[in-house]
Short mmCIF file of C-alpha atoms in Angstrom, two decimals:
data_model
loop_
_atom_site.label_atom_id
_atom_site.label_comp_id
_atom_site.label_asym_id
_atom_site.label_seq_id
_atom_site.Cartn_x
_atom_site.Cartn_y
_atom_site.Cartn_z
CA MET A 11 -39.68 101.50 -100.02
CA GLY A 12 -36.73 103.09 -101.73
CA PHE A 13 -35.36 105.27 -98.98
CA SER A 14 -32.33 103.33 -97.77
CA TYR A 15 -28.79 103.48 -99.07
CA TYR A 16 -26.17 100.83 -98.39
CA PHE A 17 -22.47 101.38 -98.83
CA GLY A 18 -20.16 98.40 -98.74
CA GLY A 19 -16.65 97.79 -100.00
CA ASP A 20 -16.07 101.18 -101.58
CA ILE A 21 -16.46 102.96 -98.26
CA ILE A 22 -15.98 100.55 -95.36
CA PHE A 23 -12.57 99.00 -95.78
CA SER A 24 -10.81 96.54 -93.51
CA SER A 25 -7.32 97.61 -94.53
CA LYS A 26 -4.87 99.72 -92.54
CA ARG A 27 -5.29 102.50 -95.09
CA ALA A 28 -9.01 102.65 -94.34
CA ARG A 29 -8.42 103.04 -90.61
CA ILE A 30 -6.18 106.02 -91.29
CA LEU A 31 -8.86 107.57 -93.48
CA LYS A 32 -11.73 106.81 -91.12
CA ALA A 33 -11.78 110.14 -89.29
CA PHE A 34 -11.31 112.08 -92.50
CA PHE A 35 -14.05 110.34 -94.40
CA SER A 36 -16.62 110.26 -91.60
CA THR A 37 -16.26 114.02 -91.16
CA ILE A 38 -17.03 114.65 -94.82
CA LEU A 39 -19.78 112.05 -94.80
CA VAL A 40 -21.82 113.91 -92.20
CA VAL A 41 -21.75 117.09 -94.28
CA PHE A 42 -22.45 115.47 -97.61
CA PHE A 43 -25.31 113.21 -96.72
CA SER A 44 -26.97 115.87 -94.61
CA VAL A 45 -27.66 117.93 -97.72
CA MET A 46 -27.95 115.28 -100.40
CA LEU A 47 -31.64 114.52 -100.19
CA PHE A 48 -33.34 117.88 -99.70
CA GLN A 49 -36.92 116.91 -100.45
CA SER A 50 -37.79 120.58 -100.69
CA MET A 51 -35.43 120.86 -103.59
CA SER A 52 -37.70 118.67 -105.67
CA THR A 53 -40.55 120.79 -106.96
CA GLY A 54 -43.64 119.47 -108.70
CA THR A 55 -45.80 116.48 -107.85
CA ASN A 56 -44.76 113.82 -105.39
CA ASP A 57 -43.54 110.48 -106.67
CA PRO A 58 -46.08 107.64 -106.58
CA GLN A 59 -43.97 105.61 -104.16
CA ASN A 60 -44.18 108.39 -101.59
CA LYS A 61 -47.97 108.21 -101.63
CA GLU A 62 -48.04 104.67 -100.26
CA PRO A 63 -48.36 104.21 -96.47
CA LEU A 64 -44.89 104.05 -94.97
CA TYR A 65 -45.95 102.76 -91.60
CA SER A 66 -47.95 100.00 -89.97
CA ASN A 67 -50.68 100.47 -87.38
CA SER A 68 -50.41 96.87 -86.21
CA PRO A 69 -50.73 96.56 -82.42
CA VAL A 70 -47.39 96.75 -80.66
CA PRO A 71 -46.81 96.23 -76.92
CA THR A 72 -46.47 99.68 -75.40
CA ASN A 73 -46.24 101.51 -72.12
CA GLN A 74 -46.87 105.11 -71.18
CA ASN A 75 -43.65 105.95 -69.33
CA ASP A 76 -41.96 109.16 -70.43
CA ASN A 77 -38.40 109.03 -71.67
CA ILE A 78 -36.05 109.85 -68.84
CA PRO A 79 -33.01 111.99 -69.75
CA GLY A 80 -29.85 109.95 -69.37
CA ASN A 81 -31.54 106.62 -70.05
CA GLU A 82 -30.54 105.27 -73.44
CA PRO A 83 -32.69 102.19 -74.18
CA VAL A 84 -30.85 101.29 -77.36
CA GLU A 85 -31.98 97.67 -77.32
CA GLU A 86 -35.46 98.28 -75.84
CA GLU A 87 -38.79 98.83 -77.52
CA PRO A 88 -39.55 102.56 -77.79
CA THR A 89 -42.22 104.11 -75.59
CA PHE A 90 -45.48 104.90 -77.37
CA TYR A 91 -47.01 108.15 -76.25
CA LEU A 92 -46.25 110.58 -79.07
CA THR A 93 -48.22 108.60 -81.66
CA ASN A 94 -51.19 106.25 -81.63
CA SER A 95 -48.96 103.16 -81.52
CA GLN A 96 -47.63 103.91 -85.00
CA ARG A 97 -44.82 101.56 -85.97
CA TYR A 98 -43.09 100.77 -89.26
CA PHE A 99 -43.45 97.11 -90.23
CA GLU A 100 -39.74 96.23 -90.44
CA ASP A 101 -36.41 97.07 -88.84
CA LEU A 102 -34.39 99.63 -90.78
CA VAL A 103 -31.15 99.47 -88.78
CA SER A 104 -29.19 96.73 -87.06
CA LYS A 105 -29.31 96.33 -83.31
CA GLY A 106 -26.32 97.93 -81.64
CA SER A 107 -25.67 100.31 -84.52
CA THR A 108 -24.71 103.95 -83.97
CA ASN A 109 -27.32 106.26 -85.48
CA ILE A 110 -26.81 109.93 -86.30
CA LEU A 111 -29.84 112.05 -87.15
CA LEU A 112 -29.13 114.43 -90.03
CA LEU A 113 -31.32 117.51 -90.47
CA GLY A 114 -31.55 120.35 -92.93
CA THR A 115 -34.16 123.04 -93.55
CA GLU A 116 -35.50 124.10 -96.92
CA PRO A 117 -34.00 127.35 -98.29
CA THR A 118 -37.28 129.27 -98.00
CA GLY A 119 -38.65 128.25 -94.62
CA PHE A 120 -38.44 126.26 -91.38
CA ASN A 121 -39.64 122.89 -92.67
CA PHE A 122 -37.01 120.22 -92.15
CA ASP A 123 -37.03 118.70 -95.59
CA THR A 124 -33.83 116.78 -95.02
CA ILE A 125 -34.51 114.16 -92.37
CA MET A 126 -32.07 111.28 -92.56
CA VAL A 127 -30.32 108.79 -90.33
CA LEU A 128 -26.72 107.74 -90.87
CA SER A 129 -26.42 104.30 -89.28
CA VAL A 130 -22.98 102.79 -88.66
CA ASP A 131 -22.85 99.05 -88.06
CA GLU A 132 -19.34 98.31 -86.82
CA ALA A 133 -19.95 94.56 -86.63
CA GLU A 134 -20.95 94.27 -90.29
CA LYS A 135 -18.54 97.01 -91.48
CA GLN A 136 -21.45 98.80 -93.11
CA VAL A 137 -22.79 102.34 -93.33
CA LYS A 138 -26.46 102.82 -94.11
CA ILE A 139 -28.18 106.07 -95.04
CA ILE A 140 -31.94 106.18 -94.45
CA SER A 141 -33.76 109.11 -96.04
CA PHE A 142 -37.31 109.77 -94.84
CA PRO A 143 -39.59 111.23 -97.55
CA ARG A 144 -41.10 114.46 -96.31
CA ASP A 145 -44.71 113.32 -96.82
CA ILE A 146 -44.60 110.42 -94.37
CA TYR A 147 -47.74 110.68 -92.24
CA ILE A 148 -47.34 110.92 -88.46
CA ASP A 149 -50.38 109.83 -86.43
CA TYR A 150 -49.97 112.02 -83.35
CA SER A 151 -51.45 111.00 -80.02
CA ASP A 152 -53.88 113.16 -78.04
CA TYR A 153 -50.93 114.09 -75.82
CA VAL A 154 -49.22 115.90 -78.71
CA ILE A 155 -52.41 117.37 -80.19
CA ASP A 156 -53.47 118.76 -76.80
CA ALA A 157 -50.03 120.26 -76.21
CA LEU A 158 -50.11 121.85 -79.65
CA ARG A 159 -53.63 123.17 -79.10
CA LYS A 160 -52.45 124.94 -75.95
CA ALA A 161 -49.18 126.26 -77.37
CA LYS A 162 -49.97 127.03 -81.03
CA PRO A 163 -53.65 126.45 -81.88
CA SER A 164 -53.16 127.99 -85.32
CA TYR A 165 -50.90 125.06 -86.26
CA LEU A 166 -53.89 122.71 -86.15
CA LYS A 167 -55.36 124.50 -89.17
CA GLU A 168 -52.28 123.85 -91.29
CA LYS A 169 -52.63 121.05 -93.83
CA GLY A 170 -49.07 119.84 -93.50
CA ILE A 171 -48.73 119.38 -89.74
CA TYR A 172 -49.00 115.59 -89.99
CA ARG A 173 -46.07 115.29 -92.37
CA ILE A 174 -42.77 114.19 -90.93
CA ASN A 175 -41.02 117.34 -92.17
CA ALA A 176 -43.19 119.38 -89.77
CA VAL A 177 -42.23 117.28 -86.74
CA PRO A 178 -39.30 119.48 -85.62
CA SER A 179 -41.45 122.62 -85.91
CA ILE A 180 -44.13 121.04 -83.73
CA GLY A 181 -41.54 119.95 -81.17
CA ASP A 182 -40.25 123.49 -81.03
CA ALA A 183 -43.79 124.93 -80.75
CA ILE A 184 -44.76 122.74 -77.77
CA GLY A 185 -41.38 123.13 -76.08
CA TYR A 186 -40.87 119.37 -76.04
CA GLN A 187 -38.66 118.29 -73.11
CA LYS A 188 -37.43 121.87 -72.78
CA ASN A 189 -34.32 122.02 -70.58
CA THR A 190 -34.53 118.26 -69.98
CA GLY A 191 -34.04 116.65 -73.40
CA ARG A 192 -30.88 114.77 -74.32
CA PHE A 193 -29.94 117.24 -77.04
CA GLY A 194 -31.12 120.44 -75.35
CA ARG A 195 -33.18 121.48 -78.39
CA PRO A 196 -36.92 120.70 -78.44
CA TYR A 197 -37.04 120.37 -82.23
CA VAL A 198 -34.23 117.79 -82.21
CA ASP A 199 -35.45 115.86 -79.17
CA PHE A 200 -38.96 115.60 -80.63
CA ILE A 201 -37.96 114.32 -84.07
CA ALA A 202 -35.45 111.93 -82.47
CA ASP A 203 -38.16 110.43 -80.24
CA ILE A 204 -40.67 110.27 -83.11
CA ILE A 205 -38.14 108.36 -85.23
CA ASN A 206 -37.46 106.02 -82.32
CA GLU A 207 -41.16 105.43 -81.73
CA VAL A 208 -42.26 104.99 -85.34
CA PHE A 209 -39.20 103.39 -86.92
CA GLY A 210 -37.48 101.81 -83.93
CA ILE A 211 -34.27 103.79 -84.54
CA TYR A 212 -32.62 105.11 -81.41
CA VAL A 213 -30.79 108.35 -82.22
CA ASN A 214 -27.35 108.60 -80.60
CA ASP A 215 -26.37 112.00 -82.01
CA PHE A 216 -27.56 114.64 -84.44
CA ALA A 217 -26.15 117.08 -86.99
CA TYR A 218 -28.01 120.09 -88.41
CA VAL A 219 -26.39 121.30 -91.62
CA ARG A 220 -26.68 124.51 -93.60
CA THR A 221 -26.71 124.00 -97.36
CA SER A 222 -23.83 126.42 -97.87
CA GLY A 223 -21.54 123.82 -96.30
CA PHE A 224 -22.05 121.50 -99.25
CA ARG A 225 -20.97 124.11 -101.80
CA THR A 226 -18.02 125.19 -99.65
CA ILE A 227 -16.68 121.65 -99.26
CA VAL A 228 -16.89 120.96 -103.00
CA ASP A 229 -15.16 124.23 -103.86
CA TYR A 230 -12.47 123.60 -101.25
CA PHE A 231 -11.48 120.41 -103.05
CA GLY A 232 -11.52 122.11 -106.44
CA GLY A 233 -14.77 120.61 -107.67
CA VAL A 234 -15.80 117.15 -108.81
CA THR A 235 -15.78 115.53 -112.25
CA VAL A 236 -18.96 113.53 -112.79
CA TYR A 237 -21.15 112.21 -115.61
CA VAL A 238 -24.32 114.21 -116.35
CA PRO A 239 -26.92 111.89 -117.95
CA VAL A 240 -29.19 114.61 -119.41
CA LEU A 241 -29.18 118.35 -119.94
CA MET A 242 -30.05 119.81 -116.54
CA ASN A 243 -31.95 123.02 -117.19
CA TYR A 244 -34.24 124.35 -114.47
CA ASN A 245 -34.91 127.71 -112.84
CA ASP A 246 -36.91 128.55 -109.70
CA PRO A 247 -36.36 132.11 -108.40
CA TYR A 248 -38.47 131.38 -105.30
CA GLN A 249 -35.89 128.85 -104.10
CA ASP A 250 -32.97 130.84 -105.51
CA LEU A 251 -32.38 127.80 -107.69
CA SER A 252 -30.86 128.04 -111.15
CA ILE A 253 -29.48 124.89 -112.76
CA TYR A 254 -27.86 124.61 -116.17
CA ILE A 255 -25.42 121.74 -116.74
CA GLU A 256 -24.66 120.27 -120.15
CA LYS A 257 -25.00 116.54 -120.76
CA GLY A 258 -21.80 114.48 -120.61
CA THR A 259 -18.80 114.32 -118.30
CA GLN A 260 -18.46 117.68 -116.57
CA HIS A 261 -16.30 119.24 -113.87
CA LEU A 262 -18.63 120.90 -111.36
CA ASN A 263 -17.97 123.62 -108.83
CA GLY A 264 -19.85 123.82 -105.54
CA ARG A 265 -22.93 125.63 -106.82
CA GLN A 266 -23.18 123.41 -109.90
CA ALA A 267 -22.74 120.31 -107.73
CA GLU A 268 -25.62 121.41 -105.52
CA GLY A 269 -27.77 121.80 -108.62
CA TYR A 270 -26.69 118.36 -109.81
CA VAL A 271 -27.84 116.58 -106.64
CA ARG A 272 -31.05 118.64 -106.47
CA PHE A 273 -32.17 118.23 -110.08
CA ARG A 274 -35.22 116.08 -110.79
CA GLN A 275 -37.11 117.97 -113.51
CA GLY A 276 -36.43 120.52 -116.22
CA PHE A 277 -36.28 121.35 -119.92
CA ASP A 278 -34.45 119.33 -122.56
CA GLU A 279 -32.56 120.64 -125.61
CA ASN A 280 -35.83 121.09 -127.50
CA GLY A 281 -37.52 123.07 -124.75
CA GLU A 282 -39.72 120.16 -123.67
CA PHE A 283 -40.30 119.81 -119.93
CA HIS A 284 -39.60 116.45 -118.24
CA ASN A 285 -40.26 115.18 -114.72
CA TYR A 286 -37.41 112.69 -114.27
CA GLY A 287 -38.45 111.82 -110.73
CA ASP A 288 -36.85 110.99 -107.44
CA ILE A 289 -35.22 107.71 -108.49
CA PHE A 290 -33.35 109.56 -111.23
CA ARG A 291 -32.19 112.15 -108.70
CA LYS A 292 -31.03 109.51 -106.21
CA GLN A 293 -29.03 107.80 -108.96
CA ASN A 294 -27.27 111.09 -109.64
CA GLN A 295 -26.64 111.63 -105.94
CA ASN A 296 -25.04 108.21 -105.61
CA ARG A 297 -22.98 108.85 -108.74
CA PHE A 298 -21.77 112.15 -107.31
CA ILE A 299 -20.90 110.64 -103.93
CA LYS A 300 -18.82 107.89 -105.54
CA ALA A 301 -17.06 110.43 -107.76
CA PHE A 302 -16.22 112.66 -104.82
CA ILE A 303 -14.89 109.79 -102.75
CA SER A 304 -12.75 108.37 -105.55
CA GLN A 305 -11.30 111.79 -106.41
CA HIS A 306 -10.79 113.36 -102.98
CA VAL A 307 -10.75 110.79 -100.16
CA THR A 308 -7.00 110.14 -100.33
CA LEU A 309 -4.08 109.91 -97.95
CA LYS A 310 -2.73 113.14 -99.43
CA ASN A 311 -5.83 115.00 -98.31
CA LEU A 312 -5.39 114.02 -94.67
CA THR A 313 -3.41 117.25 -94.32
CA LYS A 314 -6.64 119.17 -95.02
CA LEU A 315 -8.50 117.86 -91.97
CA GLY A 316 -7.99 121.10 -90.06
CA ASP A 317 -9.46 123.25 -92.80
CA ILE A 318 -12.36 120.85 -93.28
CA ALA A 319 -13.11 120.96 -89.56
CA ASN A 320 -13.29 124.76 -89.75
CA ILE A 321 -15.70 124.63 -92.69
CA ILE A 322 -17.89 122.12 -90.91
CA SER A 323 -17.92 124.01 -87.62
CA SER A 324 -19.26 127.12 -89.35
CA ASN A 325 -22.02 125.22 -91.15
CA VAL A 326 -23.04 122.50 -88.71
CA ILE A 327 -24.72 122.33 -85.31
CA THR A 328 -24.06 118.89 -83.87
CA SER A 329 -23.91 116.80 -80.71
CA VAL A 330 -21.10 114.68 -82.15
CA LYS A 331 -17.95 115.15 -80.08
#
């Protein structure tokens, strides 16, 4: 399906040095991956792979019991009452893994166009990033539709309400588990339970990240040197997005780095417009991540943990303690 990322030896080490760096790296990881895959930052047509069904409607044993705050059925089948027994056809995370939901809104609205899960498998020494394309269809149950009809009937006229990036907005509109949810925020509790129900991923914690945190972190470390495969030339005043980065190895500041990981289409040296697509963008994102880690995740930078924590605290809302 093309929306999972696996990180092995370069990130999860078994050495003593890695254990020292664990707290440092995981802190940065939450910030970086929360903003890496802003689907709203890709303008133009959707990629063909995102038009294929990303779920299975095969019958799955269900029950109608509501989730009870405090119960954490990590190893149990999710309850089906938010969708019409919608379930993805394969497991995306390992049993017993710790899963952090990562959210980010688009610059121009309230759609959550970064919806990702960072899954940590301690047993396999592996970190997995699962990015959910914003156009994934959610087949809501009558329970949700009726609640939405009572709370915000105008929402039912919107074309995009069945996309996954509208799930948090719907949860907020219907006041999902208000004052009783695990995370105390209807928009987070609703998307967490939808992900559990549809994809079988139990969310242990969440982090909501403002995009400014990405730029600030990069600038704090003095930028990142990375290879730029093509001229990146694109401008969109509506999104306050202006990208111009020459081809070749370049040293990028925070704003340029944000443009680098957002870029998927633009003009070449001859003024011809190209749609490079989402795979191209993901390759650049992975290239940037590896460059940042190799250049800045060092023992010397452990002394910067305090400053990094301050940057994160001003740009992140999270349940992670």
